[in-house]
Coordinates of C-alpha atoms in Angstrom, one line a residue:
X573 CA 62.3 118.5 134.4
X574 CA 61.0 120.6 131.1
X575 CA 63.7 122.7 131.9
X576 CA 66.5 120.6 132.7
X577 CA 66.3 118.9 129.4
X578 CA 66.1 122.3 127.3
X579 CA 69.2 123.0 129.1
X580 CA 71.3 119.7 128.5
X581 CA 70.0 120.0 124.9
X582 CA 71.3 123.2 124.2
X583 CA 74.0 122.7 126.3
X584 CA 74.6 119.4 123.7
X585 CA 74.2 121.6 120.7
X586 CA 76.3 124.5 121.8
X587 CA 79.4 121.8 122.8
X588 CA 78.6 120.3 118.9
X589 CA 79.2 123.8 117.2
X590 CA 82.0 124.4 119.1
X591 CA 84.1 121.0 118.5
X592 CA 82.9 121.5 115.2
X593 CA 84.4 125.1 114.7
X594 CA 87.9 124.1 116.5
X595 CA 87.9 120.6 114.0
X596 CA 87.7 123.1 111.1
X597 CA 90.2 125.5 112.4
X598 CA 92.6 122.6 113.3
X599 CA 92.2 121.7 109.7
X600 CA 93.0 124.7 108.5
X601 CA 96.1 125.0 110.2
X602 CA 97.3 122.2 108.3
X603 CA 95.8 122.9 104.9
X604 CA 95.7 126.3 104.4
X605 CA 92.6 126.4 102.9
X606 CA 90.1 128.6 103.8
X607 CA 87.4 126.8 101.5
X608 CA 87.3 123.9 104.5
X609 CA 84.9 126.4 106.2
X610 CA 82.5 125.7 103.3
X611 CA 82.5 122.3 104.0
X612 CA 78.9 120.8 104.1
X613 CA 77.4 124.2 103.5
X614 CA 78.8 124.2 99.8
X615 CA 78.4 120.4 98.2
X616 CA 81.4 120.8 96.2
X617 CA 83.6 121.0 98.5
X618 CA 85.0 117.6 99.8
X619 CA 87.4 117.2 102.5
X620 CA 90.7 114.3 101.8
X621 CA 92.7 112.5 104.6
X622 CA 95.5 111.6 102.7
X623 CA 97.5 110.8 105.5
X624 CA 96.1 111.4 109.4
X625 CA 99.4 110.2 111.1
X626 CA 101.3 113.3 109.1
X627 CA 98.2 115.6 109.4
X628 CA 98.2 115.7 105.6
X629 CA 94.4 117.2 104.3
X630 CA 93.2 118.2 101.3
X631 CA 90.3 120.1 100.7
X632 CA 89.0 119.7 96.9
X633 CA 86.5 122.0 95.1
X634 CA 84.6 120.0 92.5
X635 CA 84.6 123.1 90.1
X636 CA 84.8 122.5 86.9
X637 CA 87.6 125.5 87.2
X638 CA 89.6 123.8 89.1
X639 CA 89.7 120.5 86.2
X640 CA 90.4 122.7 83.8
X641 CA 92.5 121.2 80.9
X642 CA 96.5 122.1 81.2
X643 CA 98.1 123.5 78.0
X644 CA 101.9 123.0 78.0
X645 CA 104.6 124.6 76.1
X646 CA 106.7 122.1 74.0
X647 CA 110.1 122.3 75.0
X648 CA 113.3 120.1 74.8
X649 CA 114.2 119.4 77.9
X650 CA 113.8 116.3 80.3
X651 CA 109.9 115.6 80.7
X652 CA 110.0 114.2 84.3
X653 CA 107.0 111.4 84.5
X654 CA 106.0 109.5 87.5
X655 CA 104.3 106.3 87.7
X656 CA 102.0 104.9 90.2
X657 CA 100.2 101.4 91.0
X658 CA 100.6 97.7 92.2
X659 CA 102.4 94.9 91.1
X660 CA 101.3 95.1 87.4
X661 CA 103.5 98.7 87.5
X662 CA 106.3 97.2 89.6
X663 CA 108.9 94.6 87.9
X664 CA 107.0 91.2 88.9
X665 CA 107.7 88.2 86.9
X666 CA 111.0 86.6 86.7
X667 CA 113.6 88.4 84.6
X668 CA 112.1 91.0 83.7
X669 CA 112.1 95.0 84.1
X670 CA 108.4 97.0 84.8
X671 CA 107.2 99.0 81.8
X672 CA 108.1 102.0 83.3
X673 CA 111.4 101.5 82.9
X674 CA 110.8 100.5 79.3
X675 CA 108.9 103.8 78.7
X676 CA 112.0 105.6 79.7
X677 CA 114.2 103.8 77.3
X678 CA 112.1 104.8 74.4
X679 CA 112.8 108.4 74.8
X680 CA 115.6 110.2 75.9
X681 CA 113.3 112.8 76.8
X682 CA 111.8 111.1 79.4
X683 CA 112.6 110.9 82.9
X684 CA 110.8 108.2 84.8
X685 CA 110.3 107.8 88.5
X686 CA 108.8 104.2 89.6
X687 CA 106.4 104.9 92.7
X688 CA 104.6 101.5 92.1
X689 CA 104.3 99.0 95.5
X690 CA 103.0 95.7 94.9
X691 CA 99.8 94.7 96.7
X692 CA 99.0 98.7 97.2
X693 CA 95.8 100.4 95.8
X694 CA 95.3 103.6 95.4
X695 CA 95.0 105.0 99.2
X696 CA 99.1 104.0 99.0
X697 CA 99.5 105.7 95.7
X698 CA 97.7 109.2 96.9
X699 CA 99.7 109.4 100.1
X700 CA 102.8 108.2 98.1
X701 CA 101.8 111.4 95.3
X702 CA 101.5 113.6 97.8
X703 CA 104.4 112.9 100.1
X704 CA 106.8 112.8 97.1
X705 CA 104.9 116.3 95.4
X706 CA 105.9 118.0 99.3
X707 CA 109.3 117.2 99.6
X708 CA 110.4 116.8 96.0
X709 CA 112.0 120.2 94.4
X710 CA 111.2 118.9 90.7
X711 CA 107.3 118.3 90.0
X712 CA 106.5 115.8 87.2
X713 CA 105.0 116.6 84.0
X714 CA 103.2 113.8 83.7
X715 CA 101.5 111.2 86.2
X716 CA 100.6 107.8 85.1
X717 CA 98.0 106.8 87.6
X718 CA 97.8 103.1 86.8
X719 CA 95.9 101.8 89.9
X720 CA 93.5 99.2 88.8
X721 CA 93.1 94.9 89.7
X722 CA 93.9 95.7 93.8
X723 CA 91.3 98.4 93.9
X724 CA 88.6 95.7 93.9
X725 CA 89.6 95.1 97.9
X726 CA 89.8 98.7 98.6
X727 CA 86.7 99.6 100.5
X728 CA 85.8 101.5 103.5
X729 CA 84.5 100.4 107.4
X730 CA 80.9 101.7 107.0
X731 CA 80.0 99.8 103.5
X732 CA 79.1 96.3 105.6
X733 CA 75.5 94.8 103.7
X734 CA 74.8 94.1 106.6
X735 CA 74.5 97.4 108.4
X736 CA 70.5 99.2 109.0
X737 CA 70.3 101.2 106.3
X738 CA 69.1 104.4 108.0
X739 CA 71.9 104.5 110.0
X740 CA 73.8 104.4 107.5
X741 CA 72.6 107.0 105.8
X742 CA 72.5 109.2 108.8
X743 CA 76.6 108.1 109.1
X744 CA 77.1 109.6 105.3
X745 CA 74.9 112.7 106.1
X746 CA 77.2 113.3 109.1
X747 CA 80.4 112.8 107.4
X748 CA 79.3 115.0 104.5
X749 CA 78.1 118.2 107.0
X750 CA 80.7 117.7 109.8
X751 CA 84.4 117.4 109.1
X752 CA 85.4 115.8 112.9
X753 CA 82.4 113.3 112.3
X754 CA 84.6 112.7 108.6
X755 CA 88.1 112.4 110.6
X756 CA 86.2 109.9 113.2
X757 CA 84.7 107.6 110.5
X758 CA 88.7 108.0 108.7
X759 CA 89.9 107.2 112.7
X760 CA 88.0 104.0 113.1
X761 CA 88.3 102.8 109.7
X762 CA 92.1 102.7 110.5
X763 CA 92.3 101.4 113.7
X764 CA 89.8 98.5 112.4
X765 CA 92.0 97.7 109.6
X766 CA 95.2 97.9 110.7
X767 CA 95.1 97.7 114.5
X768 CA 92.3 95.1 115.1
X769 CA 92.6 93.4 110.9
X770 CA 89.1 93.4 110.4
X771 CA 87.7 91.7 107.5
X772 CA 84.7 92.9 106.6
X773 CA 84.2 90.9 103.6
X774 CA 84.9 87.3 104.9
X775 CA 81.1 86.3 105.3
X776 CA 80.3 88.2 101.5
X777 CA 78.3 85.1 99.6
X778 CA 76.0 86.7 97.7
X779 CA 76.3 88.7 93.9
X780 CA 74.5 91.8 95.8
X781 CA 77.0 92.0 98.9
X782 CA 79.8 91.9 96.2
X783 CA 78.1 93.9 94.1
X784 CA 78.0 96.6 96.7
X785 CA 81.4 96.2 97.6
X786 CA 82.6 96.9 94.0
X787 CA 80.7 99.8 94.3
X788 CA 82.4 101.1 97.7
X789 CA 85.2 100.0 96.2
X790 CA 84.8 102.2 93.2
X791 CA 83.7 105.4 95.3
X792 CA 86.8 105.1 97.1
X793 CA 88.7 104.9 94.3
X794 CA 87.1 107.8 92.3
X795 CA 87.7 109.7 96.3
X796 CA 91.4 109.2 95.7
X797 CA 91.9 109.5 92.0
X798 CA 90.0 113.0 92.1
X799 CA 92.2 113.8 94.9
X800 CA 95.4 113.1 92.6
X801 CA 93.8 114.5 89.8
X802 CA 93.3 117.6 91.9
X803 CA 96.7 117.5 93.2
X804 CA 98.0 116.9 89.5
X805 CA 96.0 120.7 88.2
X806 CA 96.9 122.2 91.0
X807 CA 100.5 121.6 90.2
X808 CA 100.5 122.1 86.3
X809 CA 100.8 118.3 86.0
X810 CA 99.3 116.2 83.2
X811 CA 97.3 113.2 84.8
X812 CA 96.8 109.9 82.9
X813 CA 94.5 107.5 83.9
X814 CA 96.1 104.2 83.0
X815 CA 94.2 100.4 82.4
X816 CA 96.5 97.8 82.0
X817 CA 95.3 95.0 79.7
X818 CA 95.3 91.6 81.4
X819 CA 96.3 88.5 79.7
X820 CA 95.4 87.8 75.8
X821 CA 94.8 85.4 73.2
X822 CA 95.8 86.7 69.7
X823 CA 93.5 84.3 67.7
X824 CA 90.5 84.7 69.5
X825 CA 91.4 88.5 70.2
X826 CA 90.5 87.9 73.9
X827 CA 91.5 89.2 76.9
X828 CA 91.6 87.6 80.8
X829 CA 88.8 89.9 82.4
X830 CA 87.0 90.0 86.0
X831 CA 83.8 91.0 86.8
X832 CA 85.4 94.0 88.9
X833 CA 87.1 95.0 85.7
X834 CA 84.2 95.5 83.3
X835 CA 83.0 98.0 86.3
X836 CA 86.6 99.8 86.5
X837 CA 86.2 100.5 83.1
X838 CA 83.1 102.1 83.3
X839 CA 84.2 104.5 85.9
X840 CA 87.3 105.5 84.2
X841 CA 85.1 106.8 80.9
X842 CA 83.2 108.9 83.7
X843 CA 86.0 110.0 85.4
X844 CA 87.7 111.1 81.5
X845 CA 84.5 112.5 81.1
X846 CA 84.1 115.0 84.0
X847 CA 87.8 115.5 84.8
X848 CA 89.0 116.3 81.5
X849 CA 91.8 114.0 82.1
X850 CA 93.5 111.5 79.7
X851 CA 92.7 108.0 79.7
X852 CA 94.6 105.3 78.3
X853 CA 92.7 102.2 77.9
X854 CA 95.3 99.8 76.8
X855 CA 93.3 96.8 75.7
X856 CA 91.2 99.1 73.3
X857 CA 94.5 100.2 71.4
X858 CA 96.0 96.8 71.7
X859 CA 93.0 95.1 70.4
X860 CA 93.3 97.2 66.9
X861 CA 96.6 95.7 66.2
X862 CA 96.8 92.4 67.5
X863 CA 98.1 92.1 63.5
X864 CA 101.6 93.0 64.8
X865 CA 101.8 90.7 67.3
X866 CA 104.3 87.9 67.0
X867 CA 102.0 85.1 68.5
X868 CA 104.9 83.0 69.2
X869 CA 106.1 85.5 72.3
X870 CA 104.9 85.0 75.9
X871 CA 103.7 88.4 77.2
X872 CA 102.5 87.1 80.2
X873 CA 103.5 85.1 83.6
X874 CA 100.2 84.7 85.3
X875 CA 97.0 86.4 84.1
X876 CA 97.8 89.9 85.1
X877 CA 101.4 90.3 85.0
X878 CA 103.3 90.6 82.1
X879 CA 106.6 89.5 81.1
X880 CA 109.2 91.5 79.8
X881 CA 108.0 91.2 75.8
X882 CA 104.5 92.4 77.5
X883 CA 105.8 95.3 79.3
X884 CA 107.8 96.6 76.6
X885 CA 104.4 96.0 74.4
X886 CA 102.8 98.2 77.5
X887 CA 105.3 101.1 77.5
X888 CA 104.9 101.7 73.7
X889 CA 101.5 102.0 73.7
X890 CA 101.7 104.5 76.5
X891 CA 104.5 106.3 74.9
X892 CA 102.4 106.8 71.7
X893 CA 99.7 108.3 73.4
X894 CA 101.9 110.2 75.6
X895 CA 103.9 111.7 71.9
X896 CA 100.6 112.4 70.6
X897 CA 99.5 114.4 73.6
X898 CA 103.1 116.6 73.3
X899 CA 102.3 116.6 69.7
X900 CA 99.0 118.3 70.3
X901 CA 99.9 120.9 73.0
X902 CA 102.6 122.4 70.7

């Protein structure tokens, strides 16, 4: 009996290692990175499923090489810029155009290509960046990456309170050491969501479960931003990291705000922090000038989406951070 289970155990081991080795070899085949072979041995390696139905991986190495700051030389022709988010970066309220558009009819300079989806977060705009990047022959100079209010709902299967927290932890221990125990977890997540729609946050009543979903939510956002981000260097593309303000009051120099929000913010100072990336933090420039405002105008239609006197407000304050930038790279 001794025997029999020795056997079936190594027999259980041997069959891991070997659907293991053929996962990261498939992997390969589609990535052409050899550094997926590191994966789980070396911890800054992290493995991206940016889109399983095209077989589109990306494997990321968090060195701080890698992040490195892009110098560009200043030059007068078209500066291609692409744009990414939801509805607060598409044309929303009534009569109005999105402030991309208005960004490109500041400069004559700039090109500007509108990837923004409504309702999407920022798993759309990372398969969107990378599906346009493959199969585009001009790159971008710049990326806006302006994902923000719609991130709050963007969380993954195995972040359910509910869940024993040991297995849980033996789940993330597996996904981080194993890549086909990663593309499993990315399988069933998918299949839940958009094969069987379930709603994992429909019972949520308490300030920790939300709590802990913000947080999920965060982590998946940083896990597709640093993809983009990594995506952007890898390219010679300039990434900004963009915070829309929401809706203001110019006498009380307030702003509309959610509790996700103040938590979005946070991350985004890390992510400047440790990507070496540019962030624009609208409100924060806005703020300083509310003196120019003419208080009779209505910037916004709702408390998120701006109007057109709010978007064009939005696209100069990213074009002056954006001139200031080309300024200082000459």
């Amino acid at each position: 009996m001794l025997k029999k289970t020795i056997f079936y155990f190594l027999f259980f081991i041997i069959f891991f290692f070997i659907i293991e080795i053929l996962t990261r070899i498939f992997l390969f085949t589609f990535s052409s990175d050899y550094k997926i072979f590191k994966y789980g041995f070396d911890k800054r390696i992290e493995l991206t499923v940016i889109d399983f139905s095209k077989l589109n991986f990306l494997v990321i190495d968090h060195n701080s090489e890698n992040f490195k700051i892009i110098k560009k030389e200043d030059s007068n022709n078209k500066i291609e810029i692409w744009t990414f988010g939801g509805s607060t970066t598409a044309a929303y309220c009534k009569n109005t155009i999105s402030w991309p558009k208005e960004l490109a009819a500041l400069d004559k300079r700039f090109s500007v290509k509108n990837f923004a989806e409504p309702g999407s977060n920022s798993n759309y705009a990372l398969k969107k960046f990378s599906e346009v990047l493959n199969s585009s022959k001009q790159k971008p100079d710049i990326v806006l990456w302006s994902n923000k209010d719609n991130e709050q709902f963007n969380f993954e299967q195995n972040l359910d309170v509910k869940t024993i927290i040991f297995i849980k932890r033996i789940a993330k221990t597996m996904k981080s050491n194993f890549t086909f125990a990663y593309l499993y977890d990315d399988f069933i997540f998918n299949f839940n969501k958009h094969i069987l729609k379930i709603d994992i946050k429909k019972d949520l009543k308490t300030n920790f479960e939300i709590d802990e979903l913000y947080d999920q939510a965060i982590k998946n956002y940083n896990k597709n931003t640093i993809s983009a981000i990594f995506l952007a260097k890898k390219n010679n593309i300039d990434l900004f990291l963009v915070s829309l303000f929401g809706k203001f009051d110019v006498e009380k120099k307030s702003f509309y705000k959610n509790q996700f929000w103040n938590v979005f913010e946070k991350n985004a100072k890390f992510l400047e922090k440790n990507y070496k990336i540019n962030y624009i933090n609208t409100e924060n420039i806005l703020i300083k000038n509310f003196s120019d405002l003419e208080k009779d105008k209505k910037y916004f239609c709702d408390n998120t989406h701006q109007t057109k006197y709010g978007n064009k407000l939005t696209s100069k304050i990213i074009y002056d951070v954006i001139l200031q930038k080309l300024i200082n790279n000459r």
